[in-house]
């Protein structure tokens, strides 16, 4: 048979790929959040939850925000949360709570007042 070697090569390649694919069972996924992202937290939490349900390991990196609800994925065995804070004990950094472990606080009154954007509202 003229194609015997080709068929044999195809079968060997297929078996090798099958063995390789079976070895890949999960990924390590890093999810990072923007400085302020209340709506992003909900969306990225859903994404992380689906990845966890599919057997992946998920690490979420975000700034601490005690005003946000507790993450649903927090107790999953493959979930790791890394919270960042900013040392603002002297209170000199705007929109960060005055604390050694300061949290970002979006000044909603500036955002909604006169259609201003938070970045444009801060006077240096």
mmCIF file of N, CA and C in Angstrom:
data_model
loop_
_atom_site.group_PDB
_atom_site.id
_atom_site.type_symbol
_atom_site.label_atom_id
_atom_site.label_comp_id
_atom_site.label_asym_id
_atom_site.label_seq_id
_atom_site.Cartn_x
_atom_site.Cartn_y
_atom_site.Cartn_z
ATOM 1 N N UNK A 1 0.854 -1.178 0.000
ATOM 2 C CA UNK A 1 0.000 0.000 0.000
ATOM 3 C C UNK A 1 0.898 1.239 0.000
ATOM 4 N N UNK A 2 0.588 2.164 -0.874
ATOM 5 C CA UNK A 2 1.381 3.366 -1.120
ATOM 6 C C UNK A 2 1.353 4.342 0.061
ATOM 7 N N UNK A 3 0.252 4.439 0.783
ATOM 8 C CA UNK A 3 0.090 5.436 1.849
ATOM 9 C C UNK A 3 0.278 4.867 3.254
ATOM 10 N N UNK A 4 0.794 3.636 3.346
ATOM 11 C CA UNK A 4 0.930 2.984 4.649
ATOM 12 C C UNK A 4 1.793 3.810 5.613
ATOM 13 N N UNK A 5 2.909 4.332 5.146
ATOM 14 C CA UNK A 5 3.787 5.150 5.985
ATOM 15 C C UNK A 5 3.116 6.443 6.418
ATOM 16 N N UNK A 6 2.345 7.049 5.514
ATOM 17 C CA UNK A 6 1.640 8.298 5.828
ATOM 18 C C UNK A 6 0.550 8.071 6.878
ATOM 19 N N UNK A 7 -0.181 6.975 6.725
ATOM 20 C CA UNK A 7 -1.240 6.647 7.693
ATOM 21 C C UNK A 7 -0.620 6.357 9.051
ATOM 22 N N UNK A 8 0.457 5.622 9.050
ATOM 23 C CA UNK A 8 1.145 5.300 10.301
ATOM 24 C C UNK A 8 1.654 6.574 10.986
ATOM 25 N N UNK A 9 2.226 7.493 10.223
ATOM 26 C CA UNK A 9 2.709 8.767 10.768
ATOM 27 C C UNK A 9 1.541 9.586 11.336
ATOM 28 N N UNK A 10 0.424 9.605 10.619
ATOM 29 C CA UNK A 10 -0.765 10.339 11.090
ATOM 30 C C UNK A 10 -1.273 9.767 12.412
ATOM 31 N N UNK A 11 -1.356 8.430 12.491
ATOM 32 C CA UNK A 11 -1.849 7.794 13.723
ATOM 33 C C UNK A 11 -0.893 8.062 14.876
ATOM 34 N N UNK A 12 0.393 7.955 14.637
ATOM 35 C CA UNK A 12 1.381 8.225 15.697
ATOM 36 C C UNK A 12 1.309 9.676 16.162
ATOM 37 N N UNK A 13 1.161 10.609 15.211
ATOM 38 C CA UNK A 13 1.044 12.022 15.564
ATOM 39 C C UNK A 13 -0.225 12.275 16.380
ATOM 40 N N UNK A 14 -1.338 11.666 15.958
ATOM 41 C CA UNK A 14 -2.604 11.826 16.668
ATOM 42 C C UNK A 14 -2.492 11.302 18.106
ATOM 43 N N UNK A 15 -1.898 10.117 18.278
ATOM 44 C CA UNK A 15 -1.741 9.538 19.618
ATOM 45 C C UNK A 15 -0.837 10.404 20.486
ATOM 46 N N UNK A 16 0.242 10.928 19.910
ATOM 47 C CA UNK A 16 1.148 11.800 20.653
ATOM 48 C C UNK A 16 0.435 13.070 21.100
ATOM 49 N N UNK A 17 -0.338 13.676 20.202
ATOM 50 C CA UNK A 17 -1.096 14.874 20.558
ATOM 51 C C UNK A 17 -2.139 14.565 21.628
ATOM 52 N N UNK A 18 -2.790 13.435 21.528
ATOM 53 C CA UNK A 18 -3.793 13.049 22.513
ATOM 54 C C UNK A 18 -3.165 12.903 23.892
ATOM 55 N N UNK A 19 -2.002 12.285 23.961
ATOM 56 C CA UNK A 19 -1.309 12.137 25.237
ATOM 57 C C UNK A 19 -0.890 13.497 25.790
ATOM 58 N N UNK A 20 -0.444 14.385 24.921
ATOM 59 C CA UNK A 20 -0.027 15.726 25.337
ATOM 60 C C UNK A 20 -1.201 16.526 25.859
ATOM 61 N N UNK A 21 -2.316 16.496 25.163
ATOM 62 C CA UNK A 21 -3.499 17.260 25.562
ATOM 63 C C UNK A 21 -4.028 16.772 26.897
ATOM 64 N N UNK A 22 -3.990 15.457 27.138
ATOM 65 C CA UNK A 22 -4.474 14.914 28.409
ATOM 66 C C UNK A 22 -3.629 15.399 29.590
ATOM 67 N N UNK A 23 -2.375 15.735 29.345
ATOM 68 C CA UNK A 23 -1.492 16.197 30.412
ATOM 69 C C UNK A 23 -1.791 17.635 30.831
ATOM 70 N N UNK A 24 -2.409 18.423 29.970
ATOM 71 C CA UNK A 24 -2.734 19.811 30.281
ATOM 72 C C UNK A 24 -4.112 19.821 30.939
ATOM 73 N N UNK A 25 -4.123 19.962 32.260
ATOM 74 C CA UNK A 25 -5.393 19.893 32.968
ATOM 75 C C UNK A 25 -5.867 21.253 33.466
ATOM 76 N N UNK A 26 -4.933 22.162 33.706
ATOM 77 C CA UNK A 26 -5.367 23.473 34.185
ATOM 78 C C UNK A 26 -4.327 24.537 33.880
ATOM 79 N N UNK A 27 -4.789 25.781 33.931
ATOM 80 C CA UNK A 27 -3.927 26.937 33.731
ATOM 81 C C UNK A 27 -3.866 27.745 35.022
ATOM 82 N N UNK A 28 -2.822 28.526 35.167
ATOM 83 C CA UNK A 28 -2.748 29.520 36.236
ATOM 84 C C UNK A 28 -3.099 30.855 35.593
ATOM 85 N N UNK A 29 -4.190 31.466 36.050
ATOM 86 C CA UNK A 29 -4.698 32.685 35.435
ATOM 87 C C UNK A 29 -4.594 33.833 36.435
ATOM 88 N N UNK A 30 -4.051 34.963 35.986
ATOM 89 C CA UNK A 30 -3.971 36.166 36.805
ATOM 90 C C UNK A 30 -4.998 37.164 36.291
ATOM 91 N N UNK A 31 -5.888 37.605 37.189
ATOM 92 C CA UNK A 31 -6.874 38.625 36.845
ATOM 93 C C UNK A 31 -6.491 39.888 37.609
ATOM 94 N N UNK A 32 -6.287 40.979 36.875
ATOM 95 C CA UNK A 32 -5.962 42.252 37.517
ATOM 96 C C UNK A 32 -7.127 43.215 37.333
ATOM 97 N N UNK A 33 -7.370 43.993 38.364
ATOM 98 C CA UNK A 33 -8.461 44.966 38.350
ATOM 99 C C UNK A 33 -7.892 46.378 38.205
ATOM 100 N N UNK A 34 -8.662 47.287 37.588
ATOM 101 C CA UNK A 34 -8.228 48.689 37.537
ATOM 102 C C UNK A 34 -8.273 49.284 38.941
ATOM 103 N N UNK A 35 -7.693 50.471 39.095
ATOM 104 C CA UNK A 35 -7.659 51.121 40.408
ATOM 105 C C UNK A 35 -9.037 51.184 41.031
ATOM 106 N N UNK A 36 -9.999 51.651 40.285
ATOM 107 C CA UNK A 36 -11.373 51.596 40.774
ATOM 108 C C UNK A 36 -12.183 50.885 39.726
ATOM 109 N N UNK A 37 -12.892 49.890 40.123
ATOM 110 C CA UNK A 37 -13.675 49.158 39.147
ATOM 111 C C UNK A 37 -14.780 48.350 39.777
ATOM 112 N N UNK A 38 -15.728 49.000 40.441
ATOM 113 C CA UNK A 38 -16.837 48.284 41.053
ATOM 114 C C UNK A 38 -17.543 47.378 40.058
ATOM 115 N N UNK A 39 -17.830 47.901 38.873
ATOM 116 C CA UNK A 39 -18.500 47.085 37.862
ATOM 117 C C UNK A 39 -17.558 46.018 37.310
ATOM 118 N N UNK A 40 -16.267 46.335 37.258
ATOM 119 C CA UNK A 40 -15.293 45.367 36.772
ATOM 120 C C UNK A 40 -15.190 44.181 37.731
ATOM 121 N N UNK A 41 -15.354 44.458 39.016
ATOM 122 C CA UNK A 41 -15.257 43.383 40.005
ATOM 123 C C UNK A 41 -16.301 42.314 39.716
ATOM 124 N N UNK A 42 -17.530 42.722 39.425
ATOM 125 C CA UNK A 42 -18.602 41.761 39.155
ATOM 126 C C UNK A 42 -18.322 40.955 37.890
ATOM 127 N N UNK A 43 -17.888 41.643 36.838
ATOM 128 C CA UNK A 43 -17.610 40.966 35.570
ATOM 129 C C UNK A 43 -16.429 40.011 35.695
ATOM 130 N N UNK A 44 -15.338 40.491 36.282
ATOM 131 C CA UNK A 44 -14.145 39.658 36.402
ATOM 132 C C UNK A 44 -14.347 38.528 37.402
ATOM 133 N N UNK A 45 -15.223 38.737 38.391
ATOM 134 C CA UNK A 45 -15.549 37.672 39.339
ATOM 135 C C UNK A 45 -16.280 36.540 38.621
ATOM 136 N N UNK A 46 -17.194 36.897 37.713
ATOM 137 C CA UNK A 46 -17.914 35.884 36.941
ATOM 138 C C UNK A 46 -16.943 35.109 36.045
ATOM 139 N N UNK A 47 -16.022 35.819 35.411
ATOM 140 C CA UNK A 47 -15.011 35.174 34.574
ATOM 141 C C UNK A 47 -14.151 34.231 35.416
ATOM 142 N N UNK A 48 -13.685 34.715 36.560
ATOM 143 C CA UNK A 48 -12.872 33.894 37.457
ATOM 144 C C UNK A 48 -13.626 32.669 37.942
ATOM 145 N N UNK A 49 -14.909 32.840 38.254
ATOM 146 C CA UNK A 49 -15.723 31.721 38.704
ATOM 147 C C UNK A 49 -15.840 30.639 37.644
ATOM 148 N N UNK A 50 -16.016 31.051 36.399
ATOM 149 C CA UNK A 50 -16.113 30.073 35.314
ATOM 150 C C UNK A 50 -14.786 29.351 35.110
ATOM 151 N N UNK A 51 -13.684 30.080 35.204
ATOM 152 C CA UNK A 51 -12.367 29.436 35.095
ATOM 153 C C UNK A 51 -12.143 28.444 36.230
ATOM 154 N N UNK A 52 -12.557 28.820 37.446
ATOM 155 C CA UNK A 52 -12.436 27.915 38.587
ATOM 156 C C UNK A 52 -13.284 26.665 38.381
ATOM 157 N N UNK A 53 -14.494 26.842 37.870
ATOM 158 C CA UNK A 53 -15.376 25.699 37.612
ATOM 159 C C UNK A 53 -14.786 24.741 36.589
ATOM 160 N N UNK A 54 -13.922 25.252 35.727
ATOM 161 C CA UNK A 54 -13.299 24.413 34.692
ATOM 162 C C UNK A 54 -11.946 23.853 35.146
ATOM 163 N N UNK A 55 -11.621 24.036 36.432
ATOM 164 C CA UNK A 55 -10.426 23.422 36.998
ATOM 165 C C UNK A 55 -9.168 24.263 36.967
ATOM 166 N N UNK A 56 -9.262 25.527 36.593
ATOM 167 C CA UNK A 56 -8.076 26.377 36.540
ATOM 168 C C UNK A 56 -7.801 27.003 37.906
ATOM 169 N N UNK A 57 -6.573 27.460 38.094
ATOM 170 C CA UNK A 57 -6.193 28.198 39.302
ATOM 171 C C UNK A 57 -6.240 29.681 38.966
ATOM 172 N N UNK A 58 -6.903 30.459 39.810
ATOM 173 C CA UNK A 58 -7.107 31.882 39.531
ATOM 174 C C UNK A 58 -6.542 32.708 40.678
ATOM 175 N N UNK A 59 -5.718 33.692 40.333
ATOM 176 C CA UNK A 59 -5.224 34.676 41.294
ATOM 177 C C UNK A 59 -5.778 36.027 40.869
ATOM 178 N N UNK A 60 -6.403 36.727 41.806
ATOM 179 C CA UNK A 60 -6.953 38.052 41.530
ATOM 180 C C UNK A 60 -6.121 39.085 42.266
ATOM 181 N N UNK A 61 -5.671 40.093 41.530
ATOM 182 C CA UNK A 61 -4.883 41.191 42.072
ATOM 183 C C UNK A 61 -5.730 42.447 41.979
ATOM 184 N N UNK A 62 -6.039 43.040 43.136
ATOM 185 C CA UNK A 62 -6.892 44.225 43.138
ATOM 186 C C UNK A 62 -6.582 45.102 44.347
ATOM 187 N N UNK A 63 -6.947 46.387 44.226
ATOM 188 C CA UNK A 63 -6.819 47.290 45.354
ATOM 189 C C UNK A 63 -7.937 47.005 46.340
ATOM 190 N N UNK A 64 -7.610 47.032 47.610
ATOM 191 C CA UNK A 64 -8.602 46.777 48.651
ATOM 192 C C UNK A 64 -9.685 47.840 48.592
ATOM 193 N N UNK A 65 -10.915 47.400 48.695
ATOM 194 C CA UNK A 65 -12.064 48.296 48.746
ATOM 195 C C UNK A 65 -13.111 47.668 49.648
ATOM 196 N N UNK A 66 -13.152 48.124 50.897
ATOM 197 C CA UNK A 66 -14.065 47.537 51.877
ATOM 198 C C UNK A 66 -15.528 47.851 51.561
ATOM 199 N N UNK A 67 -15.795 48.743 50.594
ATOM 200 C CA UNK A 67 -17.172 49.040 50.204
ATOM 201 C C UNK A 67 -17.740 48.011 49.230
ATOM 202 N N UNK A 68 -16.883 47.213 48.627
ATOM 203 C CA UNK A 68 -17.348 46.207 47.674
ATOM 204 C C UNK A 68 -17.832 44.971 48.424
ATOM 205 N N UNK A 69 -18.777 44.243 47.846
ATOM 206 C CA UNK A 69 -19.209 42.987 48.477
ATOM 207 C C UNK A 69 -18.086 41.963 48.463
ATOM 208 N N UNK A 70 -18.163 40.986 49.342
ATOM 209 C CA UNK A 70 -17.169 39.917 49.404
ATOM 210 C C UNK A 70 -17.192 39.121 48.107
ATOM 211 N N UNK A 71 -16.025 38.780 47.604
ATOM 212 C CA UNK A 71 -15.928 37.999 46.377
ATOM 213 C C UNK A 71 -16.500 36.602 46.596
ATOM 214 N N UNK A 72 -17.336 36.149 45.675
ATOM 215 C CA UNK A 72 -17.957 34.825 45.778
ATOM 216 C C UNK A 72 -16.925 33.705 45.681
ATOM 217 N N UNK A 73 -15.846 33.952 44.960
ATOM 218 C CA UNK A 73 -14.835 32.916 44.733
ATOM 219 C C UNK A 73 -13.860 32.766 45.902
ATOM 220 N N UNK A 74 -13.988 33.605 46.912
ATOM 221 C CA UNK A 74 -12.995 33.704 47.978
ATOM 222 C C UNK A 74 -12.685 32.371 48.655
ATOM 223 N N UNK A 75 -13.654 31.501 48.821
ATOM 224 C CA UNK A 75 -13.440 30.244 49.543
ATOM 225 C C UNK A 75 -13.101 29.063 48.636
ATOM 226 N N UNK A 76 -12.947 29.305 47.347
ATOM 227 C CA UNK A 76 -12.607 28.215 46.428
ATOM 228 C C UNK A 76 -11.153 27.824 46.645
ATOM 229 N N UNK A 77 -10.873 26.527 46.631
ATOM 230 C CA UNK A 77 -9.514 26.046 46.914
ATOM 231 C C UNK A 77 -8.478 26.483 45.888
ATOM 232 N N UNK A 78 -8.888 26.786 44.663
ATOM 233 C CA UNK A 78 -7.951 27.203 43.617
ATOM 234 C C UNK A 78 -7.935 28.710 43.408
ATOM 235 N N UNK A 79 -8.497 29.466 44.351
ATOM 236 C CA UNK A 79 -8.576 30.920 44.219
ATOM 237 C C UNK A 79 -7.653 31.592 45.228
ATOM 238 N N UNK A 80 -6.888 32.568 44.755
ATOM 239 C CA UNK A 80 -6.016 33.363 45.620
ATOM 240 C C UNK A 80 -6.316 34.832 45.374
ATOM 241 N N UNK A 81 -6.498 35.586 46.455
ATOM 242 C CA UNK A 81 -6.745 37.027 46.363
ATOM 243 C C UNK A 81 -5.546 37.765 46.929
ATOM 244 N N UNK A 82 -5.013 38.688 46.144
ATOM 245 C CA UNK A 82 -3.927 39.567 46.581
ATOM 246 C C UNK A 82 -4.475 40.986 46.583
ATOM 247 N N UNK A 83 -4.642 41.569 47.771
ATOM 248 C CA UNK A 83 -5.167 42.931 47.879
ATOM 249 C C UNK A 83 -4.029 43.917 48.093
ATOM 250 N N UNK A 84 -4.089 45.020 47.371
ATOM 251 C CA UNK A 84 -3.085 46.069 47.480
ATOM 252 C C UNK A 84 -3.658 47.248 48.261
ATOM 253 N N UNK A 85 -2.808 47.894 49.029
ATOM 254 C CA UNK A 85 -3.182 49.127 49.722
ATOM 255 C C UNK A 85 -2.099 50.164 49.465
ATOM 256 N N UNK A 86 -2.398 51.397 49.818
ATOM 257 C CA UNK A 86 -1.453 52.497 49.627
ATOM 258 C C UNK A 86 -1.215 53.157 50.990
ATOM 259 N N UNK A 87 0.051 53.352 51.345
ATOM 260 C CA UNK A 87 0.348 54.032 52.604
ATOM 261 C C UNK A 87 0.059 55.520 52.422
ATOM 262 N N UNK A 88 -1.035 55.966 53.010
ATOM 263 C CA UNK A 88 -1.429 57.363 52.942
ATOM 264 C C UNK A 88 -1.694 57.884 54.361
ATOM 265 N N UNK A 89 -0.822 57.494 55.286
ATOM 266 C CA UNK A 89 -0.989 57.885 56.683
ATOM 267 C C UNK A 89 -0.973 59.404 56.844
ATOM 268 N N UNK A 90 -0.245 60.100 55.976
ATOM 269 C CA UNK A 90 -0.178 61.555 56.073
ATOM 270 C C UNK A 90 -1.346 62.244 55.352
ATOM 271 N N UNK A 91 -2.132 61.491 54.601
ATOM 272 C CA UNK A 91 -3.311 62.039 53.934
ATOM 273 C C UNK A 91 -3.015 62.917 52.732
ATOM 274 N N UNK A 92 -1.815 62.855 52.189
ATOM 275 C CA UNK A 92 -1.444 63.743 51.081
ATOM 276 C C UNK A 92 -1.893 63.243 49.703
ATOM 277 N N UNK A 93 -2.257 61.988 49.595
ATOM 278 C CA UNK A 93 -2.661 61.445 48.291
ATOM 279 C C UNK A 93 -4.179 61.580 48.158
ATOM 280 N N UNK A 94 -4.639 62.326 47.154
ATOM 281 C CA UNK A 94 -6.086 62.512 47.008
ATOM 282 C C UNK A 94 -6.797 61.208 46.645
ATOM 283 N N UNK A 95 -8.022 61.091 47.112
ATOM 284 C CA UNK A 95 -8.914 59.969 46.820
ATOM 285 C C UNK A 95 -8.455 58.645 47.415
ATOM 286 N N UNK A 96 -7.481 58.688 48.315
ATOM 287 C CA UNK A 96 -7.054 57.501 49.058
ATOM 288 C C UNK A 96 -7.361 57.786 50.526
ATOM 289 N N UNK A 97 -8.021 56.828 51.196
ATOM 290 C CA UNK A 97 -8.371 57.039 52.602
ATOM 291 C C UNK A 97 -7.104 57.289 53.422
ATOM 292 N N UNK A 98 -7.222 58.159 54.419
ATOM 293 C CA UNK A 98 -6.081 58.518 55.260
ATOM 294 C C UNK A 98 -5.829 57.383 56.237
ATOM 295 N N UNK A 99 -4.858 56.551 55.872
ATOM 296 C CA UNK A 99 -4.555 55.354 56.647
ATOM 297 C C UNK A 99 -3.233 54.784 56.172
ATOM 298 N N UNK A 100 -2.604 54.001 57.024
ATOM 299 C CA UNK A 100 -1.380 53.323 56.609
ATOM 300 C C UNK A 100 -1.687 52.303 55.517
ATOM 301 N N UNK A 101 -2.899 51.766 55.535
ATOM 302 C CA UNK A 101 -3.352 50.845 54.489
ATOM 303 C C UNK A 101 -4.544 51.475 53.782
ATOM 304 N N UNK A 102 -4.274 52.590 53.100
ATOM 305 C CA UNK A 102 -5.328 53.366 52.460
ATOM 306 C C UNK A 102 -5.990 52.652 51.291
ATOM 307 N N UNK A 103 -7.279 52.948 51.135
ATOM 308 C CA UNK A 103 -8.075 52.394 50.043
ATOM 309 C C UNK A 103 -8.526 53.536 49.147
ATOM 310 N N UNK A 104 -8.615 53.260 47.850
ATOM 311 C CA UNK A 104 -9.082 54.259 46.901
ATOM 312 C C UNK A 104 -10.553 54.548 47.153
ATOM 313 N N UNK A 105 -10.902 55.830 47.186
ATOM 314 C CA UNK A 105 -12.289 56.248 47.366
ATOM 315 C C UNK A 105 -12.651 57.198 46.241
ATOM 316 N N UNK A 106 -13.494 56.744 45.335
ATOM 317 C CA UNK A 106 -13.931 57.569 44.224
ATOM 318 C C UNK A 106 -14.867 58.652 44.752
ATOM 319 N N UNK A 107 -14.541 59.936 44.542
ATOM 320 C CA UNK A 107 -15.401 61.030 45.025
ATOM 321 C C UNK A 107 -16.599 61.206 44.100
ATOM 322 N N UNK A 108 -17.649 60.467 44.368
ATOM 323 C CA UNK A 108 -18.810 60.450 43.481
ATOM 324 C C UNK A 108 -19.427 61.838 43.290
ATOM 325 N N UNK A 109 -19.375 62.666 44.316
ATOM 326 C CA UNK A 109 -19.959 64.010 44.161
ATOM 327 C C UNK A 109 -19.242 64.816 43.091
ATOM 328 N N UNK A 110 -17.934 64.606 42.925
ATOM 329 C CA UNK A 110 -17.192 65.301 41.876
ATOM 330 C C UNK A 110 -17.470 64.703 40.504
ATOM 331 N N UNK A 111 -17.673 63.404 40.462
ATOM 332 C CA UNK A 111 -17.927 62.742 39.188
ATOM 333 C C UNK A 111 -19.257 63.204 38.602
ATOM 334 N N UNK A 112 -20.277 63.297 39.444
ATOM 335 C CA UNK A 112 -21.618 63.598 38.946
ATOM 336 C C UNK A 112 -21.933 65.081 38.913
ATOM 337 N N UNK A 113 -21.218 65.887 39.676
ATOM 338 C CA UNK A 113 -21.475 67.320 39.734
ATOM 339 C C UNK A 113 -21.036 67.998 38.443
ATOM 340 N N UNK A 114 -21.931 68.677 37.765
ATOM 341 C CA UNK A 114 -21.640 69.433 36.541
ATOM 342 C C UNK A 114 -20.997 68.599 35.436
ATOM 343 N N UNK A 115 -21.180 67.289 35.470
ATOM 344 C CA UNK A 115 -20.633 66.433 34.418
ATOM 345 C C UNK A 115 -19.123 66.330 34.445
ATOM 346 N N UNK A 116 -18.504 66.702 35.555
ATOM 347 C CA UNK A 116 -17.043 66.651 35.638
ATOM 348 C C UNK A 116 -16.540 65.217 35.704
ATOM 349 N N UNK A 117 -15.353 65.014 35.227
ATOM 350 C CA UNK A 117 -14.656 63.747 35.357
ATOM 351 C C UNK A 117 -13.746 63.875 36.570
ATOM 352 N N UNK A 118 -13.552 62.797 37.320
ATOM 353 C CA UNK A 118 -12.764 62.844 38.555
ATOM 354 C C UNK A 118 -11.354 63.392 38.305
ATOM 355 N N UNK A 119 -10.728 63.032 37.194
ATOM 356 C CA UNK A 119 -9.361 63.492 36.913
ATOM 357 C C UNK A 119 -9.334 64.995 36.704
ATOM 358 N N UNK A 120 -10.334 65.525 36.019
ATOM 359 C CA UNK A 120 -10.369 66.956 35.736
ATOM 360 C C UNK A 120 -10.795 67.752 36.959
ATOM 361 N N UNK A 121 -11.431 67.114 37.919
ATOM 362 C CA UNK A 121 -11.984 67.829 39.075
ATOM 363 C C UNK A 121 -10.942 68.124 40.135
ATOM 364 N N UNK A 122 -9.845 67.389 40.139
ATOM 365 C CA UNK A 122 -8.831 67.578 41.173
ATOM 366 C C UNK A 122 -7.959 68.769 40.819
ATOM 367 N N UNK A 123 -7.893 69.720 41.720
ATOM 368 C CA UNK A 123 -7.086 70.922 41.510
ATOM 369 C C UNK A 123 -5.713 70.703 42.152
ATOM 370 N N UNK A 124 -4.675 70.780 41.357
ATOM 371 C CA UNK A 124 -3.307 70.597 41.877
ATOM 372 C C UNK A 124 -2.748 71.902 42.362
#
